[in-house]
Short mmCIF file of C-alpha atoms in Angstrom, two decimals:
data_model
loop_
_atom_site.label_atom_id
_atom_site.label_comp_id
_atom_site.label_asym_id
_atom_site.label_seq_id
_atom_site.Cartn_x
_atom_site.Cartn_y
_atom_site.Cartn_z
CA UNK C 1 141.56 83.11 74.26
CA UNK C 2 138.86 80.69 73.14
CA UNK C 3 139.64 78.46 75.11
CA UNK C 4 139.91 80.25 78.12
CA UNK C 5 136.51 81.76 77.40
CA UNK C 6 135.20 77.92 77.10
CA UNK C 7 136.66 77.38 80.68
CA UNK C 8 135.02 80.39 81.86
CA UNK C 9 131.96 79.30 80.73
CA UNK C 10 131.97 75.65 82.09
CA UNK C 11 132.71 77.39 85.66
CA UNK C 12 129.88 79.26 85.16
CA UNK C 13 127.85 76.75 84.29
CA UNK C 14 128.95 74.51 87.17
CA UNK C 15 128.86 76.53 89.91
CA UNK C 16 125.54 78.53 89.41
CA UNK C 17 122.97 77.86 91.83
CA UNK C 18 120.14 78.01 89.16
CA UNK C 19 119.82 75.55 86.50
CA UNK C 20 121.25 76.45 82.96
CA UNK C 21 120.13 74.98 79.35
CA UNK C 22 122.06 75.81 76.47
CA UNK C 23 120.43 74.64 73.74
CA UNK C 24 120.72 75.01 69.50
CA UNK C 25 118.33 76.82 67.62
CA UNK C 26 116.92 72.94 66.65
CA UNK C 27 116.41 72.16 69.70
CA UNK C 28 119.42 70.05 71.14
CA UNK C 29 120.87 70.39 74.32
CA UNK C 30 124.55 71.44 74.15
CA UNK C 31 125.07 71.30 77.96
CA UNK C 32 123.08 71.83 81.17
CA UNK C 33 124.57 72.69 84.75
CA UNK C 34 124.81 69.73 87.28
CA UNK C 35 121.74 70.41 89.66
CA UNK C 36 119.27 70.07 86.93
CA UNK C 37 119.26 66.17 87.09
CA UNK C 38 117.59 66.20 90.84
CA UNK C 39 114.71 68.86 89.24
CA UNK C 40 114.69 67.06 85.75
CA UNK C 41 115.16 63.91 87.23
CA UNK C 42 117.76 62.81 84.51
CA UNK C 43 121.03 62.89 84.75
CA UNK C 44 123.52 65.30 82.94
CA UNK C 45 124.62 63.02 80.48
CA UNK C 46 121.23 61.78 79.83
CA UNK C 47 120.09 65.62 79.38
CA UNK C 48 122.82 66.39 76.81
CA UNK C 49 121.63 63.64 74.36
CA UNK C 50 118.33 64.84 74.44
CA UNK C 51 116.48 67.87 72.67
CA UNK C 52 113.89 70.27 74.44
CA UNK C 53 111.04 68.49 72.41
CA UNK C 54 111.75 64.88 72.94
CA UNK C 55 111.68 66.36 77.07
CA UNK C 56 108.47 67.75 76.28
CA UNK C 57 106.91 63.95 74.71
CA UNK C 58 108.60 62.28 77.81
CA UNK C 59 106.64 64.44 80.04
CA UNK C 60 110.20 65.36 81.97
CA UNK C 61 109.06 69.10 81.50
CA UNK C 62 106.15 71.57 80.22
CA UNK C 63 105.86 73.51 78.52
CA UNK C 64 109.73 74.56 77.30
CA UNK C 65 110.52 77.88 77.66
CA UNK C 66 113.41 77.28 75.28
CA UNK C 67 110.67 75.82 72.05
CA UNK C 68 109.05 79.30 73.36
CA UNK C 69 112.10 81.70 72.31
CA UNK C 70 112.62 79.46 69.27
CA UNK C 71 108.64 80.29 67.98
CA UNK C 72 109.24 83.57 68.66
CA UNK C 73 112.70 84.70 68.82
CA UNK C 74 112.28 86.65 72.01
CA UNK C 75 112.85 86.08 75.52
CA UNK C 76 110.46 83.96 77.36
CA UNK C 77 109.50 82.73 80.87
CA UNK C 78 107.30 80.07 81.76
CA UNK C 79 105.95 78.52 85.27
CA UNK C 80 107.06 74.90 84.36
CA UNK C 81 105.97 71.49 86.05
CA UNK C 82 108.71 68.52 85.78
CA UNK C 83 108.26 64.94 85.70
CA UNK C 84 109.92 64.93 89.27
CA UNK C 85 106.87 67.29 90.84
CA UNK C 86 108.60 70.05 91.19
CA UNK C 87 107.43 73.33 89.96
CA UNK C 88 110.19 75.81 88.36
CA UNK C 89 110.33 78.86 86.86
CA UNK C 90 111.89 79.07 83.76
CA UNK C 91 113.78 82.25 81.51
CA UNK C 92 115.10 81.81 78.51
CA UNK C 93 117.06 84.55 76.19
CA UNK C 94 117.95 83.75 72.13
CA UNK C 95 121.62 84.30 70.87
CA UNK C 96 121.49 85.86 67.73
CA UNK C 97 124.55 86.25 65.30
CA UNK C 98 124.01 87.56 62.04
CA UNK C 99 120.49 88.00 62.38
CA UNK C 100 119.89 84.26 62.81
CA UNK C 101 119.16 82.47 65.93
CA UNK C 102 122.14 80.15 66.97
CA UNK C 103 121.88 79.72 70.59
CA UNK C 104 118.85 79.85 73.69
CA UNK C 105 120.88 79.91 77.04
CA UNK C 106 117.87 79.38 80.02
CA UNK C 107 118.25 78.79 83.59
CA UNK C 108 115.13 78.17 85.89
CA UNK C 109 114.93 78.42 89.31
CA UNK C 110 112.99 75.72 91.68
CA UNK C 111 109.82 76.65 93.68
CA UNK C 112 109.26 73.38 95.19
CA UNK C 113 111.03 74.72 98.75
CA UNK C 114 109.54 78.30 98.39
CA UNK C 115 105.96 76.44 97.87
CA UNK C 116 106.71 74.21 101.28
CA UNK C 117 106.85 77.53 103.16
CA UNK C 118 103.98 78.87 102.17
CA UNK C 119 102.04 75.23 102.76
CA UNK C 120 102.98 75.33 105.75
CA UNK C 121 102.30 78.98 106.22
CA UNK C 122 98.51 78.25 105.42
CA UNK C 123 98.32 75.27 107.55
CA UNK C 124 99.74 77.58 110.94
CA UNK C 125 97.38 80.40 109.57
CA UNK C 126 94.13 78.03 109.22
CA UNK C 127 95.42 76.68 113.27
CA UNK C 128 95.66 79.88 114.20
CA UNK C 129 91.79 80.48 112.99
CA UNK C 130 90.71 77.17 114.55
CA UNK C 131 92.17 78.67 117.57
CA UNK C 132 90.46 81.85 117.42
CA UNK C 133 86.91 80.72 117.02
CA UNK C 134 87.34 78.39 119.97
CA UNK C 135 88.70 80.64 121.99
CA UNK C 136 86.10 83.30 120.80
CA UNK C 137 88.43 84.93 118.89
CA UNK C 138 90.88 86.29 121.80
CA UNK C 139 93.97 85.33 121.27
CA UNK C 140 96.19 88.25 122.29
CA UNK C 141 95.60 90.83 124.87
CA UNK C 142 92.39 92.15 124.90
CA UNK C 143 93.56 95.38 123.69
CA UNK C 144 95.92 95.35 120.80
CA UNK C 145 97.02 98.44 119.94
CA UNK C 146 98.40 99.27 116.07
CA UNK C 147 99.44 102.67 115.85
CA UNK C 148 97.36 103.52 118.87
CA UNK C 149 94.07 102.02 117.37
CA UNK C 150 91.93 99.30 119.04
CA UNK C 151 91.24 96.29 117.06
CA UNK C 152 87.75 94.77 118.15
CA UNK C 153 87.05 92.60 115.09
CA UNK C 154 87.85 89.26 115.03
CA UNK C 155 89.24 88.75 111.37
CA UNK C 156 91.61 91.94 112.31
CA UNK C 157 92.52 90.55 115.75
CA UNK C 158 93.19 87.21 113.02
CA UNK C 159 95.93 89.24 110.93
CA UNK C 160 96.96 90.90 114.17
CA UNK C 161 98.09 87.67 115.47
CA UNK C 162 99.63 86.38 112.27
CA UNK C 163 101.85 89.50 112.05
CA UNK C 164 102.98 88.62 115.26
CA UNK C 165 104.16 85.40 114.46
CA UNK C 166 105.76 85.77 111.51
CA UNK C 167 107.09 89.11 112.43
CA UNK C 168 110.50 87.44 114.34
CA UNK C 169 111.69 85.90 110.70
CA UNK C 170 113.02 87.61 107.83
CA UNK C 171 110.08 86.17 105.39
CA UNK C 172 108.92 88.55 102.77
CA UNK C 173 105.37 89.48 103.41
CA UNK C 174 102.65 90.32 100.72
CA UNK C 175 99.93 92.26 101.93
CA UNK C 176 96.44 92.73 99.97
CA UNK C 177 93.76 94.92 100.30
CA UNK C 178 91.90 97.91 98.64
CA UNK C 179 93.34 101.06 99.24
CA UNK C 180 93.07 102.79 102.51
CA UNK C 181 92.61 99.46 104.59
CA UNK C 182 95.47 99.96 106.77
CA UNK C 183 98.49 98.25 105.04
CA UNK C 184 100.98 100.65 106.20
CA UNK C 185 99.72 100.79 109.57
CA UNK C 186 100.20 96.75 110.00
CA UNK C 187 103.42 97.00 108.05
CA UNK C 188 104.53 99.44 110.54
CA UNK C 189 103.43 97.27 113.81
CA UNK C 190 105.50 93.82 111.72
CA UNK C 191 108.65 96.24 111.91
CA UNK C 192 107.74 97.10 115.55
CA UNK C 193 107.75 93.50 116.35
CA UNK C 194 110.80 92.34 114.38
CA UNK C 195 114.02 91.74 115.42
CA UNK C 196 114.67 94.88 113.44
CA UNK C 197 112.53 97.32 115.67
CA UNK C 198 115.90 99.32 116.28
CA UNK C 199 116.47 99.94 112.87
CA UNK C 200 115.13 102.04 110.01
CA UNK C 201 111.45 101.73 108.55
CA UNK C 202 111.50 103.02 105.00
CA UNK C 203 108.14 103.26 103.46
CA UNK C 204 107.65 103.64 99.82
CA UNK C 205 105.04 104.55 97.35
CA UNK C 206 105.72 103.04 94.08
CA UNK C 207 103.01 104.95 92.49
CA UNK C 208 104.45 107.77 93.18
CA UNK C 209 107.74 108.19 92.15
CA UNK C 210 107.44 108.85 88.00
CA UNK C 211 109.73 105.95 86.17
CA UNK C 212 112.30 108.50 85.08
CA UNK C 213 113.50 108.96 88.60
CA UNK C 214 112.60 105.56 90.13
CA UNK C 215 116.36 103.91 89.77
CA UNK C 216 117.77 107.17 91.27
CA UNK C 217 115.55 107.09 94.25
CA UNK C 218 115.85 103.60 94.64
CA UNK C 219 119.58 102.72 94.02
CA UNK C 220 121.24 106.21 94.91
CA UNK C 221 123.76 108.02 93.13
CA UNK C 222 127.01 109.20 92.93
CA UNK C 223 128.01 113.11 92.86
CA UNK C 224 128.05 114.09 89.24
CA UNK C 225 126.30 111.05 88.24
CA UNK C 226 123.51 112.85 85.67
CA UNK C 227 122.59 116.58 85.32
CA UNK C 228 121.17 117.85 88.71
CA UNK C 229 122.41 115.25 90.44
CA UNK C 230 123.60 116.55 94.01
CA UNK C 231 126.89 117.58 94.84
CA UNK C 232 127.87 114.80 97.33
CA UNK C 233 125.63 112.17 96.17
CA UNK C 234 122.42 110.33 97.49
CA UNK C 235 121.66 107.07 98.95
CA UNK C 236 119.13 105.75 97.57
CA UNK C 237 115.80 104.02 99.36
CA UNK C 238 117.38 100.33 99.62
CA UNK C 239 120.75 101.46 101.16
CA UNK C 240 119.00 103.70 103.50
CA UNK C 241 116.51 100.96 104.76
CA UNK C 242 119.88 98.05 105.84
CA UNK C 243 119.43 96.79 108.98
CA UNK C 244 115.71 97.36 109.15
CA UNK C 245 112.57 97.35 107.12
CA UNK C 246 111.78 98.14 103.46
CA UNK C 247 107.80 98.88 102.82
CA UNK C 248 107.14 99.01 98.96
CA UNK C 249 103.71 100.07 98.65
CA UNK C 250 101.56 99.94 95.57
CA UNK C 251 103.94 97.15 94.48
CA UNK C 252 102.29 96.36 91.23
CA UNK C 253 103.07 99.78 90.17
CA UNK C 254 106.67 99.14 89.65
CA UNK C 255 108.17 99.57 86.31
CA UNK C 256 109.01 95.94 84.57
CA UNK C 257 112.65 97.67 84.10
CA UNK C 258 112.68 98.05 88.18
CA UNK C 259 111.17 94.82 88.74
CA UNK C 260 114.31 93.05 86.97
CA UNK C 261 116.74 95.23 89.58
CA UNK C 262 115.12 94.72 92.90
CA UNK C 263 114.73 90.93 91.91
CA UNK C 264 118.64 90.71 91.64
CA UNK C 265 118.93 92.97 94.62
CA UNK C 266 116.92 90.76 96.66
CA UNK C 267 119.07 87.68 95.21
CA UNK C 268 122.71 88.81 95.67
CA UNK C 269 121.72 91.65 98.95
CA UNK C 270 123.87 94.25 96.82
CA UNK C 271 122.89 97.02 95.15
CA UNK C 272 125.02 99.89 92.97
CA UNK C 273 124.76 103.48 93.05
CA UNK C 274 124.20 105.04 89.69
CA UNK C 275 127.22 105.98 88.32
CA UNK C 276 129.29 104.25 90.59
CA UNK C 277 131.48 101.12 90.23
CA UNK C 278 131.46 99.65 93.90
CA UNK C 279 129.04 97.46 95.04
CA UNK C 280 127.15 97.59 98.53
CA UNK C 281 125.78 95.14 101.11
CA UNK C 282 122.48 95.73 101.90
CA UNK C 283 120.17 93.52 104.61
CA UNK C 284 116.27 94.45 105.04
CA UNK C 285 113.60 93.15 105.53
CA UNK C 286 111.17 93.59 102.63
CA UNK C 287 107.39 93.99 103.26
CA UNK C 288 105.33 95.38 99.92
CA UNK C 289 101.61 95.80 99.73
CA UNK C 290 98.55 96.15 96.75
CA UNK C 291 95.12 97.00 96.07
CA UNK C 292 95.30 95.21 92.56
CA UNK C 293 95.57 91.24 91.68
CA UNK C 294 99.54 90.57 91.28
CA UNK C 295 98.32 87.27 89.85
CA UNK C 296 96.21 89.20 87.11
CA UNK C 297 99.25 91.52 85.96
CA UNK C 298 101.41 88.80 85.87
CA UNK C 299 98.82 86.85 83.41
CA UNK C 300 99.36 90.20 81.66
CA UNK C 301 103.15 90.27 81.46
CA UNK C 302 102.96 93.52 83.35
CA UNK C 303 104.87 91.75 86.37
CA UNK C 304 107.49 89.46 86.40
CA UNK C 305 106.43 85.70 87.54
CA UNK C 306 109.80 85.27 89.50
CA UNK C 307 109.46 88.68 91.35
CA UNK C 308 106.07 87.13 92.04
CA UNK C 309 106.88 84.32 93.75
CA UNK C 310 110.33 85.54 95.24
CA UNK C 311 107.83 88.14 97.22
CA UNK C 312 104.63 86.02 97.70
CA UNK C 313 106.27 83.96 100.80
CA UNK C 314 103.73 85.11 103.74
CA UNK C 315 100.40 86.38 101.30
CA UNK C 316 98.03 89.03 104.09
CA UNK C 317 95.02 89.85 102.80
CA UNK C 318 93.84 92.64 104.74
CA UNK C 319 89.74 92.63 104.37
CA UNK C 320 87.75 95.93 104.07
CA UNK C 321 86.29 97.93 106.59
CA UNK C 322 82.13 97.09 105.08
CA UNK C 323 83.33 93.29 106.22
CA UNK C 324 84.82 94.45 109.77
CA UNK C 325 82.17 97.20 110.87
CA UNK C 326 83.27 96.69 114.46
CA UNK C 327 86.19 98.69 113.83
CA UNK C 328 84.64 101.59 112.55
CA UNK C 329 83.91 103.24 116.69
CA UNK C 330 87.34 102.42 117.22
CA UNK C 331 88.43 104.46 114.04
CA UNK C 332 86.36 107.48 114.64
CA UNK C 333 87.15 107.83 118.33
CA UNK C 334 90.64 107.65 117.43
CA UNK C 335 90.16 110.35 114.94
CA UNK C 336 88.35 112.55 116.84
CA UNK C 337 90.85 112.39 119.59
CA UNK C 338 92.96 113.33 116.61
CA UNK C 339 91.49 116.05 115.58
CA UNK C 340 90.78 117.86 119.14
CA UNK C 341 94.36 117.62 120.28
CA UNK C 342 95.20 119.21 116.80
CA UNK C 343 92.64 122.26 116.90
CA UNK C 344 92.93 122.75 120.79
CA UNK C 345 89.16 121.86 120.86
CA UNK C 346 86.91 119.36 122.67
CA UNK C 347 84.44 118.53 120.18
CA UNK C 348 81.78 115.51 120.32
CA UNK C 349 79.69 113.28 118.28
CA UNK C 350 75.76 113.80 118.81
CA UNK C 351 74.55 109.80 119.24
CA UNK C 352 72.59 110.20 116.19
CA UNK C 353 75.27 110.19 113.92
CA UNK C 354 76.43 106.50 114.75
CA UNK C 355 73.20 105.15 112.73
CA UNK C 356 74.95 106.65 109.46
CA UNK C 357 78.54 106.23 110.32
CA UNK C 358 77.86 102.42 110.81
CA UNK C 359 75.71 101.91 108.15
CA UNK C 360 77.80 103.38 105.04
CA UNK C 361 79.82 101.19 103.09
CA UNK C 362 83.13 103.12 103.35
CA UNK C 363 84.65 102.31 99.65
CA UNK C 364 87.81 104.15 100.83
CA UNK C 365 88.07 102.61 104.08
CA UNK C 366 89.90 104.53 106.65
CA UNK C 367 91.52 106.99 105.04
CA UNK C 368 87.57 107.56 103.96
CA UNK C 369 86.46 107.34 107.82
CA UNK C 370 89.19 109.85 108.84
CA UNK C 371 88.19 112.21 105.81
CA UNK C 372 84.65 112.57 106.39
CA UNK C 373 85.64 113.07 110.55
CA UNK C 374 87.59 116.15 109.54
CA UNK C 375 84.76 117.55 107.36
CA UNK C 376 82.43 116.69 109.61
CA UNK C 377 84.66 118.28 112.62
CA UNK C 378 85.34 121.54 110.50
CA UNK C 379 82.24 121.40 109.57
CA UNK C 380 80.44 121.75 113.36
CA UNK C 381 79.48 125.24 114.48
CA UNK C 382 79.43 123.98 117.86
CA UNK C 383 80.89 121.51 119.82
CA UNK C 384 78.20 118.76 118.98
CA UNK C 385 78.98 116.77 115.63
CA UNK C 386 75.74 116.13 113.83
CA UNK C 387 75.00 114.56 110.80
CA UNK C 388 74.20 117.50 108.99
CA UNK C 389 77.66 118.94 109.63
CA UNK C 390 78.88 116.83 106.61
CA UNK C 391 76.47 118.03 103.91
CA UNK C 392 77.79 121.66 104.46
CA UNK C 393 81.03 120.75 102.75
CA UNK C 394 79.97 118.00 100.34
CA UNK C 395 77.91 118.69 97.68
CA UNK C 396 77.00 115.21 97.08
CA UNK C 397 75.98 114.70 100.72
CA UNK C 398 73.65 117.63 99.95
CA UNK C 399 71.91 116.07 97.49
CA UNK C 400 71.51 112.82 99.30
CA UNK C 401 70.34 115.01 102.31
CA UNK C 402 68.29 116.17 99.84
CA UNK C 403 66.51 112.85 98.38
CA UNK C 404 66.22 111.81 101.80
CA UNK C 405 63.57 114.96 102.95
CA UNK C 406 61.49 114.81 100.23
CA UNK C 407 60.77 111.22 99.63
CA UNK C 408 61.64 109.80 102.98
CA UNK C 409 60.72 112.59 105.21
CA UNK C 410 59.22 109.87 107.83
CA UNK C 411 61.88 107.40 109.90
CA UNK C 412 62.48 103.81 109.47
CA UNK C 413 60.20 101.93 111.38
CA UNK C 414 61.75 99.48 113.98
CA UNK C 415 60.01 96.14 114.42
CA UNK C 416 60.21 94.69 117.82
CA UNK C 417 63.20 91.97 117.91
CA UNK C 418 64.62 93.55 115.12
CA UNK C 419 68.57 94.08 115.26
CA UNK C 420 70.13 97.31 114.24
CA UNK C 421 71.59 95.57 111.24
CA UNK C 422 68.20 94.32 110.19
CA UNK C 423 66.75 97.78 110.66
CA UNK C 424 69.67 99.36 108.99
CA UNK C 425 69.10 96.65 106.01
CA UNK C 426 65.77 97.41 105.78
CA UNK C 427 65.95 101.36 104.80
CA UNK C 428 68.63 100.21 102.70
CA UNK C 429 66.63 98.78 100.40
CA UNK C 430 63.71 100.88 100.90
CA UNK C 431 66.45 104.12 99.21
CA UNK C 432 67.47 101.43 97.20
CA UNK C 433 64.30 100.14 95.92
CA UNK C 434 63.02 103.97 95.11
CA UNK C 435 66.13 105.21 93.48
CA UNK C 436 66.25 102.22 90.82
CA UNK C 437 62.89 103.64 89.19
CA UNK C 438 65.02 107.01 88.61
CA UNK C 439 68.55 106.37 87.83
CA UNK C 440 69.28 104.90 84.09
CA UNK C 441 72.27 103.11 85.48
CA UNK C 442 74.39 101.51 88.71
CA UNK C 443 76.81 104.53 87.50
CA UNK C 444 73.93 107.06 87.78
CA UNK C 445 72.77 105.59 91.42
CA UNK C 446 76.77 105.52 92.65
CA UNK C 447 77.05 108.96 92.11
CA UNK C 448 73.35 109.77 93.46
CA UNK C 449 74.78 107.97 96.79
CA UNK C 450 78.14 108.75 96.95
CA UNK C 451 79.48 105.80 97.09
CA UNK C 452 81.39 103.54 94.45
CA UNK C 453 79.84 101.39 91.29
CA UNK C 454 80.82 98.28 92.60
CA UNK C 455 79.36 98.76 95.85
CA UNK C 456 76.04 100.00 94.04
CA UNK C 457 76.35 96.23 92.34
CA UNK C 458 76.43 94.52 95.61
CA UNK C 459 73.92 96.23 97.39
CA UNK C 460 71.63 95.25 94.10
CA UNK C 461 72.34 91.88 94.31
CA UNK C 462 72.07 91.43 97.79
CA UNK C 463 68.29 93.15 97.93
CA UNK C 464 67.57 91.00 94.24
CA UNK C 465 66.89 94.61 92.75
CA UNK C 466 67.77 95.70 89.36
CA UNK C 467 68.02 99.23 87.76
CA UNK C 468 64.36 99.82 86.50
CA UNK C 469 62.56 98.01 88.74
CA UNK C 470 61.51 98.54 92.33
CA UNK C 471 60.51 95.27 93.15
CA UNK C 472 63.12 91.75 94.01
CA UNK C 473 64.01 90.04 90.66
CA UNK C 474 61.78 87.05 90.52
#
């Protein structure tokens, strides 16, 4: 039987696509499979005679992810660089019998072709720019619709075009951006141009699904599989989305349990039901999205580095609405539209209102924009939309409202040649600039504006004020 198990072993070992180490607890390498010698750049033979710290002096690899388990005795996984130039990344588990470390058994995996495709991703993406600014940044129709809204700005109009292009292959596509930017609704026009149009579009919020029932949802399950389960079973969110398009958002809200299982789905295209013994196929296209660094929580160890890479092929960083303020008509035309084919009305927005609407910051982007149209809409006792219509259901627009009657009760004056932007600037940091000599902090002046802390920051530093002081920081 030992033998046997030996032979089973070898095949394993030569066969697997990935690169395997076994090593002893001192160090020595027992065997290695045969496509490590092209990443190592020494051959198996060579490798076997060797130990994981003499590789480390030769410079053939760092750091080892096997000297890792053996200072700490747990599993380990490293982003490693090789003599060769190729980058790898690198697992490694101890073997423990007894209580005492015996064995490390790694494999690593190599970037170097995944890293090609997304160098040559950023040089068509940085073309594509060139393009657009000499072409004054038209380079589809001159109305492209997403989800029936207009895209006017040029960095939008940017992504647009990107989508398009990569939207035919089967790439994994990242997209980042704070919340309420719009990741769905591009993730929803990539599926529209795919070859997978015809198929499913499965969208997913990993947020909010609590951990207990994530693998359930996810994987499926068979009838009887837990307590509660349903009578004939459940396909899960992966096996419903084959032949089409899988949307993950919130990605780097996935549980590090989860994060090991959708890695090996998205390796062998299989998954299991829970409580079943059958594997099946599954083919989709995966598209996931975030509002936090993926980078950062992988520095953290709360995401896995090969998950990371394995779904950072085609990185979209969608920008936010304060850095594309020519979208925001589009947005609230759309909305209102929206909202008078819901309530059977024909409501309209009184001109003065667009002063406001394009001067605010919008922290929660559209889904912000869309908010404050409904108040605002609800709001109206008539079928003119004023600015006033949103303090009646905001408190903290009352008080704002408030500030601005009894200490700026007369308009902002309007140079001649001045742009609206400059004008708009301009009372900016005139509130600004009076509010700092009454707040204690940029927490105090957020909520006295109704907007968020880090925006308070920006606005600070753009007009060089400080809490405390009225006047530019010298």
């Amino acid at each position: 039987m030992e033998d046997i198990d030996s032979a089973v072993l070898k095949t394993i070992i030569d066969t697997a696509h990935d690169h395997f180490f076994i090593v002893e607890a001192s160090g020595r390498i027992l065997d290695v499979s045969p496509g490590s010698a092209a990443v190592y750049g020494l051959s198996r033979e060579e490798l076997c005679t060797s130990t994981v710290q003499e590789l480390v002096e030769r410079g053939v690899l760092s750091p080892s992810v096997s000297m890792e388990v053996m200072r700490t005795g747990q599993p380990a996984q490293v982003l490693q660089h090789t003599e060769t130039g190729r980058r790898v990344i690198a697992e490694a588990h101890p073997v423990f019998v007894d209580g005492k470390l015996v064995r490390i058994v790694s494999r690593s995996m190599d970037l170097t072709d995944l890293q090609l495709l997304q160098d040559e991703y950023k040089l068509l993406q940085r073309r594509f720019s060139e393009h657009l600014k000499h072409n004054g940044g038209i380079a589809l129709e001159d109305d492209l619709a997403l989800d029936d809204l207009t895209i006017r700005s040029s960095v939008m109009r940017e992504v647009a075009l990107l989508i398009k292009r990569v939207a035919p292959s089967d790439a994994t596509v990242l997209m980042l951006g704070e919340s309420g930017v719009g990741k769905t609704a591009f993730a929803r026009q990539l599926h529209r141009w795919s070859t997978r149009h015809a198929g499913p579009f499965i969208d997913v919020n990993c947020a909010a699904i609590p951990e207990s029932l994530f693998e359930s949802e996810m994987f499926g399950y068979q009838p009887g599989a837990f307590s509660g389960a349903a009578r004939q079973g459940k396909a899960g969110v992966l096996e419903m989305a084959d032949g089409g398009t899988l949307f993950l958002d919130e990605i780097g809200e996935l549980p590090l349990a989860m994060q090991s299982k959708l890695l090996k789905v998205i390796q062998d295209g299989e998954i299991t039901r829970l409580g079943d013994t059958r594997g099946r196929r599954v083919n989709f296209r995966l598209v996931v999205a975030s509002n936090q660094d993926i980078a950062a929580r992988v520095e953290n160890g709360a995401f896995r580095l090969d998950l990371y890479y394995r779904l950072n092929v085609i990185p979209l960083t969608l920008p936010p609405l304060r850095e594309r303020r020519e979208d925001v008509p589009g947005l609230v035309e759309l909305q209102l539209a929206r909202l008078n084919r819901r309530y059977g009305r024909t409501k309209v927005l009184h001109p003065g209102v667009w002063p406001e609407l394009m001067g605010r910051d919008w922290p929660g982007n559209v889904r912000e924009v869309e908010n404050w149209m409904e108040r605002a809409w609800l709001a109206a006792p008539e079928d003119v939309i004023c600015a006033a219509s949103d303090s009646a259901l905001s408190p903290r627009q009352d008080r704002q409202s408030t500030f601005a009657e009894s200490e700026h009760t007369k308009p902002p004056t309007w140079a001649d040649g001045q742009t609206l932007k400059q004008a708009l600037d301009a009372y900016e940091r005139e509130i600004l600039s009076t509010l700092c000599l009454q707040v204690a902090s940029t927490y105090a002046l957020a909520e006295r504006l109704g907007t968020s802390q880090p925006s308070v920051v920006r606005k600070l530093r753009k007009h060089g004020l400080r809490i405390g002081q009225g006047k530019p920081v010298a």
